[in-house]
Coordinates of C-alpha atoms in Angstrom, one line a residue:
X15 CA 62.2 80.0 -169.4
X16 CA 61.9 78.6 -165.9
X17 CA 59.2 77.5 -163.6
X18 CA 58.2 79.7 -160.7
X19 CA 59.5 77.6 -157.7
X20 CA 59.5 78.7 -154.1
X21 CA 63.2 79.7 -154.2
X22 CA 62.6 82.0 -157.2
X23 CA 59.7 83.7 -155.4
X24 CA 61.7 84.2 -152.2
X25 CA 64.7 85.7 -154.1
X26 CA 62.4 88.0 -156.0
X27 CA 60.6 89.1 -152.9
X28 CA 63.9 89.6 -151.1
X29 CA 65.2 91.8 -153.9
X30 CA 62.0 94.0 -153.7
X31 CA 62.2 94.1 -149.9
X32 CA 65.9 95.1 -149.8
X33 CA 65.4 97.7 -152.6
X34 CA 62.6 99.3 -150.7
X35 CA 64.5 99.3 -147.4
X36 CA 67.5 100.9 -149.2
X37 CA 65.5 103.8 -150.6
X38 CA 63.4 104.4 -147.5
X39 CA 66.5 104.1 -145.2
X40 CA 68.3 106.7 -147.3
X41 CA 65.3 109.0 -147.1
X42 CA 64.4 108.7 -143.4
X43 CA 67.6 107.8 -141.4
X44 CA 69.6 110.4 -139.7
X45 CA 72.7 111.6 -141.5
X46 CA 71.0 111.2 -144.9
X47 CA 73.7 113.1 -146.8
X48 CA 76.9 111.9 -145.0
X49 CA 78.6 108.5 -145.3
X50 CA 76.0 105.8 -145.6
X51 CA 77.5 102.3 -145.2
X52 CA 74.1 101.0 -144.1
X53 CA 72.5 102.1 -147.3
X54 CA 75.3 100.6 -149.4
X55 CA 75.0 97.3 -147.6
X56 CA 71.2 97.1 -148.1
X57 CA 71.6 98.0 -151.8
X58 CA 74.2 95.2 -152.2
X59 CA 71.7 92.7 -150.6
X60 CA 69.0 93.9 -153.0
X61 CA 71.3 93.5 -156.0
X62 CA 72.5 90.1 -154.9
X63 CA 68.9 88.9 -154.4
X64 CA 67.9 90.2 -157.8
X65 CA 70.9 88.3 -159.4
X66 CA 69.7 85.2 -157.6
X67 CA 66.2 85.7 -158.8
X68 CA 67.3 86.1 -162.4
X69 CA 69.6 83.1 -162.1
X70 CA 66.9 80.9 -160.6
X71 CA 64.3 82.0 -163.2
X72 CA 66.8 81.3 -166.0
X73 CA 67.5 77.7 -165.1
X74 CA 66.3 75.0 -167.6
X75 CA 63.1 73.2 -166.7
X76 CA 63.6 69.7 -165.3
X77 CA 61.8 67.3 -167.6
X78 CA 61.5 63.6 -166.8
X79 CA 60.7 60.9 -169.4
X80 CA 57.0 60.1 -169.7
X81 CA 55.9 57.2 -167.5
X82 CA 53.3 54.5 -168.1
X83 CA 50.5 54.4 -165.7
X84 CA 48.4 51.3 -165.6
X85 CA 45.4 51.1 -165.5
X86 CA 44.5 54.4 -167.1
X87 CA 43.2 56.6 -164.2
X88 CA 39.9 58.6 -164.5
X89 CA 40.0 62.4 -164.5
X90 CA 40.2 64.0 -161.0
X91 CA 37.1 65.4 -159.4
X92 CA 39.1 67.9 -157.4
X93 CA 40.9 70.1 -160.0
X94 CA 43.5 72.3 -158.3
X95 CA 43.7 76.0 -159.0
X96 CA 46.3 78.6 -157.9
X97 CA 48.3 81.2 -159.6
X98 CA 50.8 83.8 -158.3
X99 CA 48.9 87.0 -157.3
X100 CA 50.8 89.4 -159.6
X101 CA 48.1 91.9 -160.1
X102 CA 49.3 94.2 -157.3
X103 CA 53.0 94.1 -158.3
X104 CA 53.0 97.3 -160.6
X105 CA 51.3 99.3 -157.9
X106 CA 53.6 97.8 -155.2
X107 CA 56.7 98.7 -157.2
X108 CA 55.4 102.2 -157.8
X109 CA 54.6 102.9 -154.1
X110 CA 57.7 101.3 -152.4
X111 CA 60.4 101.6 -155.1
X112 CA 59.7 103.9 -158.1
X113 CA 58.3 107.0 -156.2
X114 CA 60.9 106.9 -153.4
X115 CA 63.6 106.5 -156.1
X116 CA 62.6 109.8 -157.7
X117 CA 62.9 111.5 -154.3
X118 CA 66.3 109.8 -153.7
X119 CA 67.6 111.2 -157.0
X120 CA 66.6 114.7 -156.0
X121 CA 68.1 114.2 -152.5
X122 CA 71.5 112.9 -153.8
X123 CA 71.7 115.7 -156.5
X124 CA 71.4 118.3 -153.8
X125 CA 73.7 116.8 -151.2
X126 CA 76.3 119.0 -149.5
X127 CA 79.7 119.8 -151.0
X128 CA 82.5 117.5 -150.2
X129 CA 84.1 119.9 -147.7
X130 CA 80.8 120.3 -145.9
X131 CA 80.5 116.5 -145.7
X132 CA 83.9 116.2 -144.1
X133 CA 83.0 118.9 -141.6
X134 CA 79.7 117.2 -140.7
X135 CA 81.5 113.9 -140.2
X136 CA 84.1 115.6 -137.9
X137 CA 81.3 117.2 -135.9
X138 CA 79.5 113.9 -135.5
X139 CA 82.7 112.2 -134.3
X140 CA 83.2 114.9 -131.7
X141 CA 79.6 114.5 -130.4
X142 CA 77.1 116.5 -132.4
X143 CA 74.2 118.6 -131.0
X144 CA 71.6 120.9 -132.6
X145 CA 70.7 124.3 -131.2
X146 CA 69.0 127.5 -132.3
X147 CA 71.4 130.4 -132.8
X148 CA 71.6 133.9 -134.2
X149 CA 73.7 135.1 -137.1
X150 CA 75.9 137.9 -135.7
X151 CA 78.3 138.4 -138.6
X152 CA 78.1 137.8 -142.4
X153 CA 81.5 137.1 -144.0
X154 CA 80.5 136.5 -147.6
X155 CA 77.3 135.9 -149.5
X156 CA 77.9 133.3 -152.2
X157 CA 74.4 133.0 -153.5
X158 CA 71.5 135.4 -152.9
X159 CA 68.1 134.1 -151.9
X160 CA 65.6 133.7 -154.8
X161 CA 61.9 133.3 -154.0
X162 CA 61.7 130.3 -151.6
X163 CA 65.3 129.3 -152.1
X164 CA 67.6 130.2 -149.2
X165 CA 70.8 132.2 -149.5
X166 CA 74.2 130.6 -149.2
X167 CA 76.8 132.4 -147.1
X168 CA 79.7 132.2 -144.8
X169 CA 78.5 133.5 -141.4
X170 CA 79.3 133.6 -137.7
X171 CA 76.5 132.1 -135.5
X172 CA 76.1 132.7 -131.8
X173 CA 74.6 129.9 -129.8
X174 CA 73.7 129.7 -126.1
X175 CA 75.9 127.4 -123.9
X176 CA 74.0 125.5 -121.1
X177 CA 75.6 126.0 -117.7
X178 CA 75.3 123.3 -115.0
X179 CA 73.4 124.4 -111.9
X180 CA 71.1 126.8 -113.6
X181 CA 68.3 124.4 -114.2
X182 CA 69.0 123.9 -117.8
X183 CA 69.3 127.6 -118.6
X184 CA 72.3 129.4 -120.1
X185 CA 74.3 132.4 -119.1
X186 CA 77.0 132.2 -121.8
X187 CA 77.3 132.0 -125.5
X188 CA 79.8 130.7 -128.0
X189 CA 80.5 131.8 -131.6
X190 CA 80.7 129.3 -134.4
X191 CA 82.2 129.8 -137.9
X192 CA 79.8 128.5 -140.5
X193 CA 80.8 127.9 -144.1
X194 CA 78.3 127.5 -146.9
X195 CA 75.3 128.0 -144.6
X196 CA 71.9 127.9 -146.2
X197 CA 69.9 130.7 -144.6
X198 CA 66.4 131.9 -145.2
X199 CA 66.5 135.7 -145.5
X200 CA 64.7 137.9 -143.1
X201 CA 63.8 141.6 -143.2
X202 CA 67.1 143.6 -143.0
X203 CA 69.3 140.9 -144.4
X204 CA 71.0 137.8 -143.1
X205 CA 72.4 139.3 -139.9
X206 CA 70.1 138.7 -137.0
X207 CA 68.5 135.6 -138.6
X208 CA 67.6 132.8 -136.3
X209 CA 69.0 129.5 -137.6
X210 CA 69.2 125.9 -136.6
X211 CA 72.9 124.9 -136.3
X212 CA 74.7 121.6 -136.0
X213 CA 77.9 121.8 -133.8
X214 CA 80.0 119.9 -131.3
X215 CA 79.9 121.7 -127.9
X216 CA 83.3 120.0 -127.0
X217 CA 84.9 121.2 -130.2
X218 CA 83.6 124.7 -131.2
X219 CA 86.7 125.1 -133.4
X220 CA 85.1 122.7 -135.9
X221 CA 82.5 125.4 -136.6
X222 CA 78.9 124.6 -137.4
X223 CA 76.6 123.5 -140.2
X224 CA 73.5 125.6 -141.0
X225 CA 70.9 124.1 -143.3
X226 CA 67.1 123.6 -143.4
X227 CA 65.7 122.3 -140.1
X228 CA 64.9 119.0 -141.6
X229 CA 68.4 118.4 -142.9
X230 CA 70.2 119.6 -139.8
X231 CA 68.2 117.2 -137.6
X232 CA 69.1 114.3 -140.0
X233 CA 72.8 115.1 -139.7
X234 CA 72.6 114.5 -136.0
X235 CA 73.9 111.0 -135.2
X236 CA 74.6 109.6 -131.8
X237 CA 78.1 108.2 -132.2
X238 CA 79.8 108.5 -135.6
X239 CA 79.3 109.1 -139.2
X240 CA 78.7 105.3 -139.5
X241 CA 76.1 105.1 -136.7
X242 CA 72.9 103.3 -137.5
X243 CA 70.7 105.9 -135.8
X244 CA 66.9 105.6 -135.9
X245 CA 64.5 108.2 -134.7
X246 CA 61.1 107.1 -133.3
X247 CA 59.4 108.5 -136.4
X248 CA 61.7 106.5 -138.6
X249 CA 61.1 103.4 -136.6
X250 CA 57.4 103.6 -137.0
X251 CA 57.7 104.3 -140.7
X252 CA 59.9 101.2 -141.0
X253 CA 57.4 99.1 -139.2
X254 CA 54.6 100.3 -141.4
X255 CA 56.6 99.6 -144.6
X256 CA 57.6 96.1 -143.3
X257 CA 53.9 95.3 -142.5
X258 CA 52.7 96.4 -146.0
X259 CA 55.5 94.4 -147.7
X260 CA 54.8 91.4 -145.5
X261 CA 51.1 91.5 -146.4
X262 CA 51.5 91.9 -150.1
X263 CA 54.4 89.4 -150.1
X264 CA 52.2 86.8 -148.4
X265 CA 49.8 87.1 -151.3
X266 CA 52.4 85.5 -153.5
X267 CA 51.9 82.2 -151.7
X268 CA 48.1 82.1 -151.3
X269 CA 45.7 80.2 -153.6
X270 CA 43.8 82.7 -155.7
X271 CA 40.4 81.5 -156.9
X272 CA 39.7 81.7 -160.6
X273 CA 38.0 84.9 -161.7
X274 CA 36.7 83.4 -164.9
X275 CA 33.0 82.3 -164.4
X276 CA 33.4 79.7 -167.2
X277 CA 36.4 78.1 -165.4
X278 CA 34.5 78.1 -162.1
X279 CA 31.7 76.2 -163.9
X280 CA 34.1 73.5 -165.1
X281 CA 35.6 73.0 -161.6
X282 CA 32.1 73.0 -160.0
X283 CA 30.9 70.3 -162.4
X284 CA 33.9 68.1 -161.6
X285 CA 33.7 68.7 -157.9
X286 CA 30.0 67.8 -157.9
X287 CA 30.9 64.3 -159.4
X288 CA 29.1 64.9 -162.7
X289 CA 30.3 62.8 -165.7
X290 CA 32.4 65.1 -167.9
X291 CA 32.8 65.1 -171.7
X292 CA 36.3 63.9 -172.1
X293 CA 38.7 62.4 -174.7
X294 CA 42.2 60.9 -174.5
X295 CA 44.9 63.2 -175.8
X296 CA 48.5 64.3 -175.5
X297 CA 50.4 67.5 -176.2
X298 CA 52.8 67.1 -179.1
X299 CA 54.2 70.6 -179.5
X300 CA 53.8 74.4 -178.9
X301 CA 52.7 76.0 -182.1
X302 CA 53.3 79.6 -183.1
X303 CA 51.3 80.7 -186.2
X304 CA 52.8 83.8 -187.9
X305 CA 50.7 85.6 -190.6
X306 CA 52.2 88.3 -192.7
X307 CA 49.8 90.9 -194.0
X308 CA 49.7 94.6 -195.0
X309 CA 51.1 97.1 -192.5
X310 CA 49.2 100.3 -191.4
X311 CA 51.7 102.4 -193.4
X312 CA 52.1 102.1 -197.1
X313 CA 55.1 100.1 -198.1
X314 CA 55.2 98.1 -194.9
X315 CA 54.1 94.7 -193.7
X316 CA 53.3 93.4 -190.2
X317 CA 53.3 89.9 -188.7
X318 CA 50.5 88.8 -186.4
X319 CA 51.2 85.8 -184.2
X320 CA 49.1 83.5 -182.1
X321 CA 50.2 80.8 -179.8
X322 CA 48.6 77.4 -179.2
X323 CA 49.3 73.9 -178.0
X324 CA 49.0 71.1 -180.5
X325 CA 47.2 68.1 -179.2
X326 CA 47.1 64.6 -180.8
X327 CA 43.9 62.6 -180.2
X328 CA 43.5 58.8 -180.1
X329 CA 41.8 58.8 -183.5
X330 CA 44.8 60.4 -185.1
X331 CA 43.3 63.9 -185.5
X332 CA 45.0 67.0 -184.2
X333 CA 43.7 70.0 -182.2
X334 CA 45.0 73.5 -181.4
X335 CA 44.1 74.8 -178.0
X336 CA 45.4 78.0 -176.2
X337 CA 44.9 80.1 -173.2
X338 CA 44.6 83.9 -173.5
X339 CA 45.4 84.3 -169.8
X340 CA 48.8 82.7 -170.3
X341 CA 51.8 84.4 -171.8
X342 CA 53.5 82.5 -174.7
X343 CA 56.2 81.4 -172.2
X344 CA 53.5 79.7 -170.2
X345 CA 52.4 77.6 -173.1
X346 CA 56.0 76.7 -173.9
X347 CA 56.4 75.6 -170.3
X348 CA 53.3 73.4 -170.5
X349 CA 54.6 71.8 -173.8
X350 CA 58.0 71.2 -172.2
X351 CA 56.7 69.6 -169.0
X352 CA 53.6 67.8 -170.3
X353 CA 54.6 67.0 -173.9
X354 CA 54.0 63.4 -175.0
X355 CA 52.2 62.6 -171.8
X356 CA 48.8 61.0 -172.3
X357 CA 45.9 62.2 -170.3
X358 CA 42.2 63.3 -170.4
X359 CA 41.0 66.5 -172.1
X360 CA 37.9 67.4 -170.1
X361 CA 35.2 70.0 -170.6
X362 CA 32.3 71.2 -168.5
X363 CA 29.2 69.1 -168.2
X364 CA 27.0 72.2 -168.5
X365 CA 29.0 73.6 -171.4
X366 CA 25.9 74.9 -173.2
X367 CA 25.4 77.5 -170.4
X368 CA 28.8 79.0 -171.2
X369 CA 27.8 81.3 -174.0
X370 CA 30.5 84.0 -173.9
X371 CA 33.9 83.3 -175.4
X372 CA 35.7 80.0 -175.6
X373 CA 35.0 76.8 -173.7
X374 CA 37.2 76.1 -170.7
X375 CA 38.9 72.7 -170.7
X376 CA 41.3 70.9 -168.3
X377 CA 44.0 68.6 -169.5
X378 CA 44.8 66.1 -166.8
X379 CA 47.8 63.8 -167.5
X380 CA 47.9 60.2 -166.2
X381 CA 50.8 61.3 -164.0
X382 CA 48.5 63.8 -162.2
X383 CA 49.5 67.2 -163.6
X384 CA 46.7 69.6 -164.6
X385 CA 46.6 72.5 -167.0
X386 CA 43.6 74.8 -167.7
X387 CA 43.1 76.0 -171.3
X388 CA 40.5 77.5 -173.6
X389 CA 39.0 75.7 -176.6
X390 CA 37.0 77.2 -179.5
X391 CA 33.3 76.4 -179.3
X392 CA 33.3 74.8 -182.8
X393 CA 36.1 72.5 -181.9
X394 CA 34.4 71.7 -178.6
X395 CA 31.1 70.7 -180.3
X396 CA 33.1 68.7 -182.9
X397 CA 35.3 66.7 -180.5
X398 CA 34.0 66.8 -176.9
X399 CA 30.2 67.0 -177.3
X400 CA 29.9 63.6 -179.0
X401 CA 32.5 62.0 -176.6
X402 CA 31.3 59.5 -174.0
X403 CA 31.2 61.2 -170.6
X404 CA 33.7 60.0 -168.1
X405 CA 33.0 59.8 -164.4
X406 CA 35.8 61.7 -162.4
X407 CA 37.5 60.0 -159.5
X408 CA 36.9 61.9 -156.2
X409 CA 39.9 60.2 -154.5
X410 CA 42.5 61.0 -157.1
X411 CA 45.0 63.6 -156.2
X412 CA 46.5 66.0 -158.8
X413 CA 48.7 69.1 -159.0
X414 CA 48.7 72.2 -161.1
X415 CA 51.4 72.5 -163.7
X416 CA 54.0 75.1 -162.4
X417 CA 53.4 78.7 -163.3
X418 CA 56.2 80.2 -165.4
X419 CA 58.5 82.8 -163.9
X420 CA 58.6 86.3 -165.2
X421 CA 62.3 86.1 -166.0
X422 CA 63.3 86.3 -169.7
X423 CA 67.1 85.7 -169.6
X424 CA 67.9 87.7 -172.8
X425 CA 66.1 90.7 -171.2
X426 CA 66.8 90.4 -167.5
X427 CA 70.6 89.8 -167.5
X428 CA 71.4 93.0 -169.4
X429 CA 68.9 94.8 -167.2
X430 CA 70.7 93.5 -164.1
X431 CA 74.0 94.7 -165.5
X432 CA 72.7 98.2 -166.0
X433 CA 71.2 98.2 -162.5
X434 CA 74.6 97.1 -161.1
X435 CA 76.3 100.0 -163.0
X436 CA 73.7 102.5 -161.7
X437 CA 74.2 101.2 -158.1
X438 CA 78.0 101.5 -158.4
X439 CA 77.6 105.2 -159.4
X440 CA 75.3 105.8 -156.4
X441 CA 77.9 104.1 -154.1
X442 CA 80.4 106.6 -155.3
X443 CA 78.1 109.5 -154.3
X444 CA 77.4 107.9 -150.9
X445 CA 81.0 107.1 -149.9
X446 CA 83.3 109.6 -151.7
X447 CA 83.0 113.3 -150.7
X448 CA 82.8 115.3 -153.9
X449 CA 81.6 118.7 -155.0
X450 CA 77.9 119.4 -155.3
X451 CA 78.3 119.6 -159.1
X452 CA 80.1 116.3 -159.3
X453 CA 77.5 114.6 -157.0
X454 CA 74.7 116.0 -159.2
X455 CA 76.2 114.8 -162.4
X456 CA 77.1 111.4 -161.0
X457 CA 73.5 111.0 -159.7
X458 CA 72.0 112.1 -163.0
X459 CA 74.1 109.6 -164.8
X460 CA 73.1 106.8 -162.4
X461 CA 69.4 107.7 -162.9
X462 CA 69.8 107.8 -166.7
X463 CA 71.5 104.3 -166.6
X464 CA 68.7 102.9 -164.4
X465 CA 65.9 104.3 -166.6
X466 CA 67.6 103.1 -169.7
X467 CA 67.9 99.6 -168.2
X468 CA 64.2 99.5 -167.4
X469 CA 63.3 100.7 -170.9
X470 CA 65.5 98.0 -172.4
X471 CA 64.0 95.4 -170.1
X472 CA 60.4 96.2 -171.1
X473 CA 61.1 96.4 -174.8
X474 CA 63.4 93.4 -174.9
X475 CA 61.0 91.3 -172.8
X476 CA 58.1 92.1 -175.1
X477 CA 60.3 91.1 -178.1
X478 CA 61.4 87.8 -176.6
X479 CA 58.4 86.7 -174.6
X480 CA 56.8 84.9 -177.5
X481 CA 60.1 83.4 -178.6
X482 CA 61.0 81.9 -175.2
X483 CA 61.0 78.1 -175.2
X484 CA 60.8 75.6 -178.1
X485 CA 58.2 76.4 -180.7
X486 CA 56.9 74.8 -183.9
X487 CA 56.5 77.7 -186.3
X488 CA 53.9 77.8 -189.1
X489 CA 54.2 80.9 -191.4
X490 CA 51.4 82.1 -193.7
X491 CA 51.2 85.1 -196.0
X492 CA 48.4 87.2 -197.3
X493 CA 47.9 86.1 -201.0
X494 CA 47.6 89.8 -202.1
X495 CA 51.2 90.4 -201.0
X496 CA 52.4 88.1 -203.7
X497 CA 55.4 85.8 -203.3
X498 CA 58.0 86.6 -200.6

């Protein structure tokens, strides 16, 4: 359990940015199916940023001993409010990472055979060009066309050769040997089909590569198999993606006003200078109540848990207060940072107008840290209603208690290991020429490992989220169950 500091947010945002750039670069750069050191480098940066994010979010919370503040300050009139804007994150992940990842898996599983990759790289080294040619000879048909799927065959393609001095025209042709060409059938068979071919005019002996028009154009790189080529379309797509990520990433650092009308009423009352019902209190522990009762299936039991903060009041009584908007880890963080620090527990002046749900309260420590919570109406009427109203101080400056990070170490470190293994398998596909079958199986294994890692993360995080931090546990049991 860690606090969500700036460094943690920057590392998490960097991991998301580099992951998106890795996937989109693989999809839209030229040479998508050849050697991709640019994609490997971006993926490594994404993995390193993710490791830094998990490490930063796993660090223990710095807790300083409680200090004595004399004289006791009044509650603050200006109650701060902000929270990380996480509502868009599932949609953002789906748009820029998850959906492109599905397309990337399909792309890698259908990448050319290892011999084809070596030939493409050699043509690129010799200076690749793309031209329309005609199939003049069919050597061998390896796979017949099926519906919309092209045929695979070894063919000879004739392409025109531009001749200087003819105004860009051509008066000669050259013939290229093409192995494993993917050709859409035409009436009368493959011979005579018009195809787009990748070849090197200075080295026709290397042969050519025939594939779908979209793939052939993406094999065309300006210098070598390692060139970082970018077409105008790719550049614009990259700029749009960068703009979208920058916009949503900036929302991580803005102040988001409270959406709860009851909480807005509490802050408005304090800002208006109205005397607030308040009592002196301190947090003593984070309490987890576990109640064992009958399960939904005969012969089983289930445990229902609720999470609260235990407050001690000046009169010696105790009070349990929670916040449904906070995950259990958030309450544990509050107990760790604000525990045993005296302060004011304040409610809204116009609390009677808040009729739906629990009453909002703010706990303001004497050291100036603020936490917003929800209090049962009966407890509010019993403790805060009869309390002497306290005039808030308009000059006092306070800060909101840090928001907890989303990292759960016991869930995120194994997930990161699985992601690293999946990335390592993808690196093999991107850097080692292999058969199409081997590439497909390796990609499928990488995808399976990645999906298994995410499933483990979701399930493990759900199991550990209410156990993160230090809790005081109180267990109860349905009397009808009998003794344990």
